[in-house]
PDB file of C-alpha atoms in Angstrom:
ATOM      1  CA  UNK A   1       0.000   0.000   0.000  1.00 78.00           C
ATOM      2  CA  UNK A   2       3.048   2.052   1.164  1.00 82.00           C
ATOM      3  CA  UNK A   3       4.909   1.500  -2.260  1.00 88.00           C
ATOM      4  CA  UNK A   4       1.678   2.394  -4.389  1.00 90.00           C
ATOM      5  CA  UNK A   5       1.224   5.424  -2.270  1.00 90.00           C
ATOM      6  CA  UNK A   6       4.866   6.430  -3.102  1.00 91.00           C
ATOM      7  CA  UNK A   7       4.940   5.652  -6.421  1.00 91.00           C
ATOM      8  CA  UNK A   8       1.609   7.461  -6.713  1.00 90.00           C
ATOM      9  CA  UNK A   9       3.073  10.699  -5.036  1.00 91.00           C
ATOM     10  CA  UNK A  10       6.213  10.557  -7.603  1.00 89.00           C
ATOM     11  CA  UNK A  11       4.206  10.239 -10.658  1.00 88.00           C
ATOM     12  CA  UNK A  12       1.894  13.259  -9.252  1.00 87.00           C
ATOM     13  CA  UNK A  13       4.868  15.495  -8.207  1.00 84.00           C
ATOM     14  CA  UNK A  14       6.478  14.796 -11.782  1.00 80.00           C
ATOM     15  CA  UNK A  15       3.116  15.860 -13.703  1.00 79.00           C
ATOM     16  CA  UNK A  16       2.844  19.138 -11.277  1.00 77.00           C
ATOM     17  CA  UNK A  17       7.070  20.573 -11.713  1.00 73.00           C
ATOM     18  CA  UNK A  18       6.395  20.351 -15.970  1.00 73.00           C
ATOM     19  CA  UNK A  19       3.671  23.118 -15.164  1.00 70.00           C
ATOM     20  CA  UNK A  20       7.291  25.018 -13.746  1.00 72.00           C
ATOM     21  CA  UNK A  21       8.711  25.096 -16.578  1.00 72.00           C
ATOM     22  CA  UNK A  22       8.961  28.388 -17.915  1.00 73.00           C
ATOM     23  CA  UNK A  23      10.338  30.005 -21.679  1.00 73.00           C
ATOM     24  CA  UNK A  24      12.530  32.836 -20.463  1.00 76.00           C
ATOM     25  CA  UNK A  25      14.889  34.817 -22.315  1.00 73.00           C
ATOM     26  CA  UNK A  26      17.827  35.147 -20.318  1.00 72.00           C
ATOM     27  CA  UNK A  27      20.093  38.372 -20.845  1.00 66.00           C
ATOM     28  CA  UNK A  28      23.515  37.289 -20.865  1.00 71.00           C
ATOM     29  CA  UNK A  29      26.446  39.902 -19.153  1.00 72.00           C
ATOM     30  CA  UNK A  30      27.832  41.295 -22.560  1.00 77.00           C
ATOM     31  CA  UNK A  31      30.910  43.953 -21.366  1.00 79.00           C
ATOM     32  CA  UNK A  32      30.231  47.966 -22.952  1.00 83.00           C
ATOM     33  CA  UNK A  33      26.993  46.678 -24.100  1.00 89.00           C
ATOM     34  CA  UNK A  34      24.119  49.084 -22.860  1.00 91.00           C
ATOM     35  CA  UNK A  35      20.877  46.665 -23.336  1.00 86.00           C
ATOM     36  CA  UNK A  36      18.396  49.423 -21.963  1.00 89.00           C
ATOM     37  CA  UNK A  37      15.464  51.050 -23.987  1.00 92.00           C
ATOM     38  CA  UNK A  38      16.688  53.030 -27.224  1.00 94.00           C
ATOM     39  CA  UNK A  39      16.297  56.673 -26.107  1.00 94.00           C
ATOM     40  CA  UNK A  40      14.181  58.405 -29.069  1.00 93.00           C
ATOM     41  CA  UNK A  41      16.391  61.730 -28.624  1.00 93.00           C
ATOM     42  CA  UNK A  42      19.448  59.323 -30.054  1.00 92.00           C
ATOM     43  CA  UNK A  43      17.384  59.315 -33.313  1.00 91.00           C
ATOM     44  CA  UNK A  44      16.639  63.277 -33.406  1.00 88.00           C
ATOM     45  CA  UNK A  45      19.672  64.680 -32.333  1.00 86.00           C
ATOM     46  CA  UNK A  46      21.425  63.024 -35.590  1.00 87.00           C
ATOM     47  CA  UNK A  47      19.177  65.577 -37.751  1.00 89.00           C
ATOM     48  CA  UNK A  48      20.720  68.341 -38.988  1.00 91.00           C
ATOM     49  CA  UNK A  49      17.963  70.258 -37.949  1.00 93.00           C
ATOM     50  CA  UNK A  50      18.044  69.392 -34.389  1.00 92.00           C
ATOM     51  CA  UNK A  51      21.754  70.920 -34.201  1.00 91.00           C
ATOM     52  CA  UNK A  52      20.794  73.747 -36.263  1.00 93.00           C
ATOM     53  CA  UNK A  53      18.257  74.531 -33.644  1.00 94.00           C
ATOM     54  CA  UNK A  54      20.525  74.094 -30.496  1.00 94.00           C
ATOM     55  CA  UNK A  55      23.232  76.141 -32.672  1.00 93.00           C
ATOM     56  CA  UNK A  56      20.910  78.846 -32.962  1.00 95.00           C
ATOM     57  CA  UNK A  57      19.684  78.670 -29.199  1.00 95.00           C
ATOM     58  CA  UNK A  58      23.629  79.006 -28.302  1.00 94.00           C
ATOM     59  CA  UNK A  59      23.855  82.209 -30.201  1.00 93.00           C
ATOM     60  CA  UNK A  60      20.782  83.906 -28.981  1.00 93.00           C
ATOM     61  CA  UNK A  61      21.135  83.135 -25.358  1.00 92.00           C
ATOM     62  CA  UNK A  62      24.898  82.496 -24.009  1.00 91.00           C
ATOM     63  CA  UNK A  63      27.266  84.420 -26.505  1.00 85.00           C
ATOM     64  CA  UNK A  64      29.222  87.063 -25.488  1.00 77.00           C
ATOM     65  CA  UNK A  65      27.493  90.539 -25.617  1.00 65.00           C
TER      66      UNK A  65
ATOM     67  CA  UNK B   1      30.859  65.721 -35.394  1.00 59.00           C
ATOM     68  CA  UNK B   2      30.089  68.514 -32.472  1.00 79.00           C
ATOM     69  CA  UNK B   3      30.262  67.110 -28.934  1.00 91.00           C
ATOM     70  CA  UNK B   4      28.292  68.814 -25.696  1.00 94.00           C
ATOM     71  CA  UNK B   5      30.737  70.143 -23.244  1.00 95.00           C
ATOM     72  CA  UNK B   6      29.934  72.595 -20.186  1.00 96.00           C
ATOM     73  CA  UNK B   7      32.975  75.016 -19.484  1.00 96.00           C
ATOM     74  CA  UNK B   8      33.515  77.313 -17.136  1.00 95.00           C
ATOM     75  CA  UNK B   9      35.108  80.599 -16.683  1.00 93.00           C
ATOM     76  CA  UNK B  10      36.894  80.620 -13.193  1.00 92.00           C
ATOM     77  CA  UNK B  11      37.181  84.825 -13.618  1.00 89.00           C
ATOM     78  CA  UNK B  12      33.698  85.027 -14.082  1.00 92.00           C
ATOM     79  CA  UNK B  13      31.891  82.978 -11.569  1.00 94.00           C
ATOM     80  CA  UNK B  14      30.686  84.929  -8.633  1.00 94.00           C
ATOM     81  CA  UNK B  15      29.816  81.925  -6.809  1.00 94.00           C
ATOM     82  CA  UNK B  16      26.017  83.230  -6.889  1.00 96.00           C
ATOM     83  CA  UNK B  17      25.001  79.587  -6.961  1.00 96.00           C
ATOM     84  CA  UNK B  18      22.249  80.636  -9.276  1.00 96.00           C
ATOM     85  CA  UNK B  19      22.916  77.260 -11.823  1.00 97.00           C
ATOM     86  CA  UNK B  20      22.986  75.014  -9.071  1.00 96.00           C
ATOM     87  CA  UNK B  21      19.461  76.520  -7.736  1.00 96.00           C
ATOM     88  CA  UNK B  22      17.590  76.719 -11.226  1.00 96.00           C
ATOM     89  CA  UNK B  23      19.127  72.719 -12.043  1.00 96.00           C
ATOM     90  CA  UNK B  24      17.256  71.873  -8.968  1.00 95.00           C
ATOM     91  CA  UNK B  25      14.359  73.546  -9.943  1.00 95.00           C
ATOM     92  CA  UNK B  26      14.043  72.916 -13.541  1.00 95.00           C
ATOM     93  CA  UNK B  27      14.771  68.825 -12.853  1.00 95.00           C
ATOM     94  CA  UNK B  28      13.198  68.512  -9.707  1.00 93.00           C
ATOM     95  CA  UNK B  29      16.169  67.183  -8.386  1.00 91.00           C
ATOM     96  CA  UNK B  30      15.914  64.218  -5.400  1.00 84.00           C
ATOM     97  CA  UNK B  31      16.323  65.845  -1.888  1.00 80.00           C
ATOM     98  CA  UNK B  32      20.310  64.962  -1.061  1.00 82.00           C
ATOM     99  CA  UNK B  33      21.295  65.208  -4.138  1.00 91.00           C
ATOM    100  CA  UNK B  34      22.810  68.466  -5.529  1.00 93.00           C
ATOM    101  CA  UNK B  35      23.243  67.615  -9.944  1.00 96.00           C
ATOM    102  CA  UNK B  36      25.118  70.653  -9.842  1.00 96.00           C
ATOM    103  CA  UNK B  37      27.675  72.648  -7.656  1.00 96.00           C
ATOM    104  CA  UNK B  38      30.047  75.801  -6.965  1.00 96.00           C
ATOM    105  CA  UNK B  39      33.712  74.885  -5.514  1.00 96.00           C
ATOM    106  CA  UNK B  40      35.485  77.676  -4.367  1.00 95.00           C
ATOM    107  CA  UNK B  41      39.240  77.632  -4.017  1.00 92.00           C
ATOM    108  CA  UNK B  42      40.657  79.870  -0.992  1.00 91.00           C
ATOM    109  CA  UNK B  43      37.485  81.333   0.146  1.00 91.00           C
ATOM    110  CA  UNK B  44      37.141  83.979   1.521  1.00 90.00           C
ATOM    111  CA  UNK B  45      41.046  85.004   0.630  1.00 89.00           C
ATOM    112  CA  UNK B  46      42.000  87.352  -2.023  1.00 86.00           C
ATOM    113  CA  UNK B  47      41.723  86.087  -5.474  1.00 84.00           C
ATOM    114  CA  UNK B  48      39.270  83.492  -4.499  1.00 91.00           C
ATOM    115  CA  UNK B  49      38.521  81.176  -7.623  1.00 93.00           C
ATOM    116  CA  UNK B  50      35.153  79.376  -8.229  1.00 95.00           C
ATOM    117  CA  UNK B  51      33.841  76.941 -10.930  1.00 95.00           C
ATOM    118  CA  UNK B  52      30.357  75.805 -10.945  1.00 96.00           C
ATOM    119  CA  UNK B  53      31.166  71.618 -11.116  1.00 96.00           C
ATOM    120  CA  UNK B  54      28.444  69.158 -13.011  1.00 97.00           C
ATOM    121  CA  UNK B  55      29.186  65.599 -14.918  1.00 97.00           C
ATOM    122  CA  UNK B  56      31.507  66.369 -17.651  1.00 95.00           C
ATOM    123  CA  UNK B  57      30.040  64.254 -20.133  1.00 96.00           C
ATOM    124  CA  UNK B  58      33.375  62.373 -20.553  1.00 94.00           C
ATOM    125  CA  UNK B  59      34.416  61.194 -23.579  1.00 92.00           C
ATOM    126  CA  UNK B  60      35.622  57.603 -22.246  1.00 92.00           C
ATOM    127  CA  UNK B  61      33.695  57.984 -18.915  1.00 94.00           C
ATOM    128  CA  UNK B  62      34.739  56.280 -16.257  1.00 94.00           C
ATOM    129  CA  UNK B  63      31.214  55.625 -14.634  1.00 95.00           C
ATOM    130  CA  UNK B  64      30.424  53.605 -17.905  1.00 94.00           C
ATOM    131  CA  UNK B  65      33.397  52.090 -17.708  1.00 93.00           C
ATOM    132  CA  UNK B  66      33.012  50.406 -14.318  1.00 94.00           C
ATOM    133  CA  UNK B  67      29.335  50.303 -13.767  1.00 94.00           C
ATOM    134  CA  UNK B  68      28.582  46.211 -13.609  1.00 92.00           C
ATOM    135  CA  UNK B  69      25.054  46.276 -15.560  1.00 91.00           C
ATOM    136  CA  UNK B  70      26.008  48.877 -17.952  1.00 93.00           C
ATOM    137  CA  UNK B  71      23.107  51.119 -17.786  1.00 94.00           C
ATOM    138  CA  UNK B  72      25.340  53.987 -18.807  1.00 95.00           C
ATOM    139  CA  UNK B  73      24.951  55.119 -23.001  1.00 95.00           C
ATOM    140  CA  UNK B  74      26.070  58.133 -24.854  1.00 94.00           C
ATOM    141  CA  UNK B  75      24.250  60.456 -27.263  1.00 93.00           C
ATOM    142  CA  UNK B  76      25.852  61.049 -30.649  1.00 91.00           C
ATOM    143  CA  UNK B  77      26.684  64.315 -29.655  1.00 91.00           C
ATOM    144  CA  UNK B  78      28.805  63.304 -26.587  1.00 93.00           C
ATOM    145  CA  UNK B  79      26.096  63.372 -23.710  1.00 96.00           C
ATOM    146  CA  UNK B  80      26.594  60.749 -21.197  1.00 96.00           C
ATOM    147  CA  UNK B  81      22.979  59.243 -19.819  1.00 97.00           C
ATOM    148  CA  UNK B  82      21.986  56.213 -17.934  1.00 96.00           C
ATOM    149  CA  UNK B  83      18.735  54.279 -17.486  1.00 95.00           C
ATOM    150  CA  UNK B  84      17.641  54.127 -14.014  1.00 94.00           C
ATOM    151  CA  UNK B  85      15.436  51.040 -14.524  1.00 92.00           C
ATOM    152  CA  UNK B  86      19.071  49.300 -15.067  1.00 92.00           C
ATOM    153  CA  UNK B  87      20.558  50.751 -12.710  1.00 92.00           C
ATOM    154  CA  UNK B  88      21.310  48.879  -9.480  1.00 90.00           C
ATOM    155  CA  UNK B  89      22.532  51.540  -7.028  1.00 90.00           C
ATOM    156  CA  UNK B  90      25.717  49.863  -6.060  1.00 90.00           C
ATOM    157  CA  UNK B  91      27.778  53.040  -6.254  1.00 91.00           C
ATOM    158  CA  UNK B  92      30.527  52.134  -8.232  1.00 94.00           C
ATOM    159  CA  UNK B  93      30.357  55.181 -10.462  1.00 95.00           C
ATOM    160  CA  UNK B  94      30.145  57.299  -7.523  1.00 94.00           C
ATOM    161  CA  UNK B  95      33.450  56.321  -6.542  1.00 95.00           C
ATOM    162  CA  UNK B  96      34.980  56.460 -10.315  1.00 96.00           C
ATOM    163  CA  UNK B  97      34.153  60.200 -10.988  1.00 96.00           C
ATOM    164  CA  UNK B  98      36.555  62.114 -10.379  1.00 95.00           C
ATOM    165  CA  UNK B  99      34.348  64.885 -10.464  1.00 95.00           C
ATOM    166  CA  UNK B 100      31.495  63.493  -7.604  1.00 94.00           C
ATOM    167  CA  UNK B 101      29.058  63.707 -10.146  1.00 96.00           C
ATOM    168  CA  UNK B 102      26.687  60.094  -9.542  1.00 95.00           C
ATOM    169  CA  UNK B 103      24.960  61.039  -6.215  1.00 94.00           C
ATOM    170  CA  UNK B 104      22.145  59.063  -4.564  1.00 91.00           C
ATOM    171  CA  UNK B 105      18.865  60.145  -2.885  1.00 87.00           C
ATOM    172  CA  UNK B 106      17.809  59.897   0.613  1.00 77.00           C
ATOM    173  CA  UNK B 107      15.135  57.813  -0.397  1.00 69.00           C
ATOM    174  CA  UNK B 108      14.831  55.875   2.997  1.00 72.00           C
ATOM    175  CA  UNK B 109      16.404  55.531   6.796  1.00 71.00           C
ATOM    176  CA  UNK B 110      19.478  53.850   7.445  1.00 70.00           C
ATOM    177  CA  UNK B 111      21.735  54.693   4.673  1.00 66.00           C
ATOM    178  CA  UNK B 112      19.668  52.727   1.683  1.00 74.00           C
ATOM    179  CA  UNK B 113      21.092  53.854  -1.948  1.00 76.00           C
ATOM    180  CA  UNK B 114      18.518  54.351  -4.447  1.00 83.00           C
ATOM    181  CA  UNK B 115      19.097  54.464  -8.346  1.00 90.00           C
ATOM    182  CA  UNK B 116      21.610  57.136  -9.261  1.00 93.00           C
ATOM    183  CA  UNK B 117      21.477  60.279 -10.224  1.00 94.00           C
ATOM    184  CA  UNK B 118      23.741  62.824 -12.429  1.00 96.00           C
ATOM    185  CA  UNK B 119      23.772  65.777 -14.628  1.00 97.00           C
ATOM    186  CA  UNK B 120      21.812  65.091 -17.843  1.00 97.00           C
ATOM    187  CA  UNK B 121      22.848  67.587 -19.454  1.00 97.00           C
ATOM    188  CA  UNK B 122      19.200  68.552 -19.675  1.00 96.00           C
ATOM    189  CA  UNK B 123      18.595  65.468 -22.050  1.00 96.00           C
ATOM    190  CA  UNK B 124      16.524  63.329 -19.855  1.00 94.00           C
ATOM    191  CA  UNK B 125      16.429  59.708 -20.125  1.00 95.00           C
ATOM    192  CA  UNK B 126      15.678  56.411 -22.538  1.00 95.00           C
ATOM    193  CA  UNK B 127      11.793  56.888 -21.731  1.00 94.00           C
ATOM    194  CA  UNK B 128       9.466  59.069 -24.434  1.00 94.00           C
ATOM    195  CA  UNK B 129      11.098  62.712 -24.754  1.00 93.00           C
ATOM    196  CA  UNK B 130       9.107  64.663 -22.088  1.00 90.00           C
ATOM    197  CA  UNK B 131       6.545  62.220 -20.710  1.00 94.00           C
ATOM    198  CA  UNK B 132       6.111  62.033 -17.324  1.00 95.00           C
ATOM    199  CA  UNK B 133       8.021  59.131 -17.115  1.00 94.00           C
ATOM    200  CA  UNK B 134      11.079  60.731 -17.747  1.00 95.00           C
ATOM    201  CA  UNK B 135      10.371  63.558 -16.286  1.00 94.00           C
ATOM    202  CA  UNK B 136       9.721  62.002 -12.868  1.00 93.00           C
ATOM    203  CA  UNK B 137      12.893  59.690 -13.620  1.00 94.00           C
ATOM    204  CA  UNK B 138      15.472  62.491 -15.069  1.00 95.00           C
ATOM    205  CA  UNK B 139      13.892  65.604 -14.962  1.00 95.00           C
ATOM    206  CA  UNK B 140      13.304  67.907 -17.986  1.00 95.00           C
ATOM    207  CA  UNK B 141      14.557  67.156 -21.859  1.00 96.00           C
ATOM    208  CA  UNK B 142      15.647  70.757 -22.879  1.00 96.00           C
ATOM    209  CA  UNK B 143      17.665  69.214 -25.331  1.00 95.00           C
ATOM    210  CA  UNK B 144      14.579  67.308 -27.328  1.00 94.00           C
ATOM    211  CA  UNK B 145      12.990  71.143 -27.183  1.00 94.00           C
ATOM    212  CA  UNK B 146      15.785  72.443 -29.126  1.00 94.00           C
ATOM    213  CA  UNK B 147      17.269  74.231 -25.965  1.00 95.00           C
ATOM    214  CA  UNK B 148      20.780  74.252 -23.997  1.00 96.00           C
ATOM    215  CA  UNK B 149      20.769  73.430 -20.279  1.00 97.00           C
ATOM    216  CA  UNK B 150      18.979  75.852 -18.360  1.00 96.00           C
ATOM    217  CA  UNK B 151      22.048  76.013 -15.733  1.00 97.00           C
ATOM    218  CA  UNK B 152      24.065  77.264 -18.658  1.00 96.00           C
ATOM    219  CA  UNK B 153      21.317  80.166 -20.117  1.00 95.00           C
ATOM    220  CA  UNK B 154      20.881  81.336 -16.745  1.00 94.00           C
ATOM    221  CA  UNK B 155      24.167  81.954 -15.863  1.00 95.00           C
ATOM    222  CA  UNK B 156      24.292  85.915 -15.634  1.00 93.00           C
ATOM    223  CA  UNK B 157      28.028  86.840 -15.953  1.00 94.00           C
ATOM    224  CA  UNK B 158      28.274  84.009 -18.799  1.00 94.00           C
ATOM    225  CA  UNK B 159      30.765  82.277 -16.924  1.00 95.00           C
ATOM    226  CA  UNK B 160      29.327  78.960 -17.292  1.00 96.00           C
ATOM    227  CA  UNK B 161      28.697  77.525 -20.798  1.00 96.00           C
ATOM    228  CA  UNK B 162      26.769  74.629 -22.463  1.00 96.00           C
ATOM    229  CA  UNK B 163      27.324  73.833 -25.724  1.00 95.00           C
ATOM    230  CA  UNK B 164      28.636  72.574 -28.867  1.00 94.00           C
ATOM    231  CA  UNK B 165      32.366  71.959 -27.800  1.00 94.00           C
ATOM    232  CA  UNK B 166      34.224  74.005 -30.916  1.00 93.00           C
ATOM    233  CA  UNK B 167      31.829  77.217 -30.136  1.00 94.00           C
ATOM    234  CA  UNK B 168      32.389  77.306 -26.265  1.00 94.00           C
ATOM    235  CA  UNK B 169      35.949  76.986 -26.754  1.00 92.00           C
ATOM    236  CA  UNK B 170      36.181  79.184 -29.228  1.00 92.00           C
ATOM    237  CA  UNK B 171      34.710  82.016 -27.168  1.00 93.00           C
ATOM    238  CA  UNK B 172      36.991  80.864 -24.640  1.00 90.00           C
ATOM    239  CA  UNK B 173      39.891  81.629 -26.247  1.00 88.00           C
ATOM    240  CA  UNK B 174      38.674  84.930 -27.691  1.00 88.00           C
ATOM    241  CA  UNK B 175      37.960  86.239 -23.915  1.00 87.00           C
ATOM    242  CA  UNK B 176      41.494  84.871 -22.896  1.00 84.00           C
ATOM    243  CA  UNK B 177      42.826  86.743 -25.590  1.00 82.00           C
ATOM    244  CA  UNK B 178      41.012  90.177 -24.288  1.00 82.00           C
ATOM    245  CA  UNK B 179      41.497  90.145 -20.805  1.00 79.00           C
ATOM    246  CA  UNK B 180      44.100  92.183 -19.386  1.00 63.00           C
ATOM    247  CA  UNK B 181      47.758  90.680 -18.500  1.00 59.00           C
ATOM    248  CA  UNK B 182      47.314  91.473 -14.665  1.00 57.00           C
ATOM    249  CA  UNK B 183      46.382  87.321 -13.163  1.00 53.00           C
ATOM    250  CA  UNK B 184      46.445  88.199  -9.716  1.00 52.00           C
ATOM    251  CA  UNK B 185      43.790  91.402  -9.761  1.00 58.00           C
ATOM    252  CA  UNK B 186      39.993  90.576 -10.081  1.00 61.00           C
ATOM    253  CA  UNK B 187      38.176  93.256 -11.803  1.00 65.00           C
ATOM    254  CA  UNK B 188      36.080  94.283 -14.695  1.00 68.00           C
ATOM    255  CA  UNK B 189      39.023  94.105 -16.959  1.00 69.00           C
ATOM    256  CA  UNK B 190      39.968  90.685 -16.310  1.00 67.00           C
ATOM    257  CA  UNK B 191      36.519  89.411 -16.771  1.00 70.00           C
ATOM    258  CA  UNK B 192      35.337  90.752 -19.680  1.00 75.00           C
ATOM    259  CA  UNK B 193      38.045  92.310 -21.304  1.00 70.00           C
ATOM    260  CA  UNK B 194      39.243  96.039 -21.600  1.00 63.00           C
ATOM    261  CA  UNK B 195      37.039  98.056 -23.734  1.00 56.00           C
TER     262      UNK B 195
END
């Protein structure tokens, strides 16, 4: 009765860890390698336009007068 | 290509303390942590120097190069920022700046770090440009609206500038080149030239 009883709590415990089991993606320690969100401002500030405008700012508010 | 660099003009400042106040203000700054601050060399002694002291926005920085989950990235215009959702407070950058830029907030009793902060050069953060997230997180984006850091623009003798590195160098050099050839008298000559 003992040894059915086991066997029977082996089999049960086996069927309940597979619901464990889990897909993650794992994010490996990669030196110099930022793996944060991509800040949009990375995107504008390579525009010419964008520097043109902070070019302009500098001139109008911190040049010598 | 133009990198961001923040200079400033030891025989101009008038340790008035005005950029560190309107950083604070404008960013919302953490309580404990000052983004921004004036050292003064031989206070209170003739000749007294002071430069108003931020992150330098280093071109190999140091707090990059050491920090262990490498929230740290730079902007293509030389503007060192971090992500604060990577960041895990252990303080390592505070101790590789030589300038004691990374500070942490007083978040809680007993000493516990919270994610660090530093000098954004007005940029903000990874999250949307001027949501609330970053706002709350970084403080304001000047730089997404086209502006220079406010600690900069506010400066009222000009001592302190933010900007591309070629111009604020440039203007530098022309003021060096103006001022009067007495070093050891402060005045209205050696700041801002003879006229």
């Amino acid at each position: 009765m003992l040894r059915v009883f086991s066997i029977m709590i082996m089999l049960l415990s086996s069927v309940l860890l597979t619901a464990c089991y889990d897909d993650v993606v794992t994010g490996m320690h990669a030196p110099g390698v930022y793996k944060g969100p991509i800040d949009p401002l990375l995107s504008a500030s390579k525009s010419s336009a964008h520097k043109e405008r902070l070019r302009e700012r500098f001139d109008m508010v911190q040049t010598d007068r | 290509m133009a990198r961001m660099k923040f200079l400033c003009d030891a025989e101009r400042c008038i340790e008035c303390n005005g950029c560190v106040t309107a950083c604070k203000n404008e960013n919302e700054v953490p309580w404990g942590v000052n983004r921004r601050r004036v050292v003064t060399l031989g206070d209170g002694e003739p000749g007294e120097k002071s430069i108003s002291v931020a992150c330098m926005h280093c071109t190999d920085a140091p707090c990059a190069a050491v920090c262990p989950v490498d929230c740290f990235y730079t902007t293509d215009d030389g503007i060192v920022l971090h992500d604060k959702d990577q960041c895990i407070g252990c303080g390592y950058c505070s101790y590789a700046c030589p300038f004691g830029a990374p500070q942490y907030p007083q978040q809680s009793a007993f000493g516990v770090r919270g994610k660090m902060d530093k000098c954004t050069f007005c940029a903000g953060g990874p999250e949307e440009d001027n949501s609330e997230a970053e706002r709350e997180k970084y403080g304001r984006n000047r730089i997404a609206e086209g502006k220079l850091p406010l600690c900069a623009e506010m400066c009222s003798t000009k001592a302190l500038l933010a900007g591309d590195g070629d111009i604020v160098s440039g203007i530098y050099r022309e003021r060096t080149l103006r001022r009067s050839d007495r070093p050891q008298t402060w005045g209205w000559d050696k700041a801002y030239g003879k006229s």
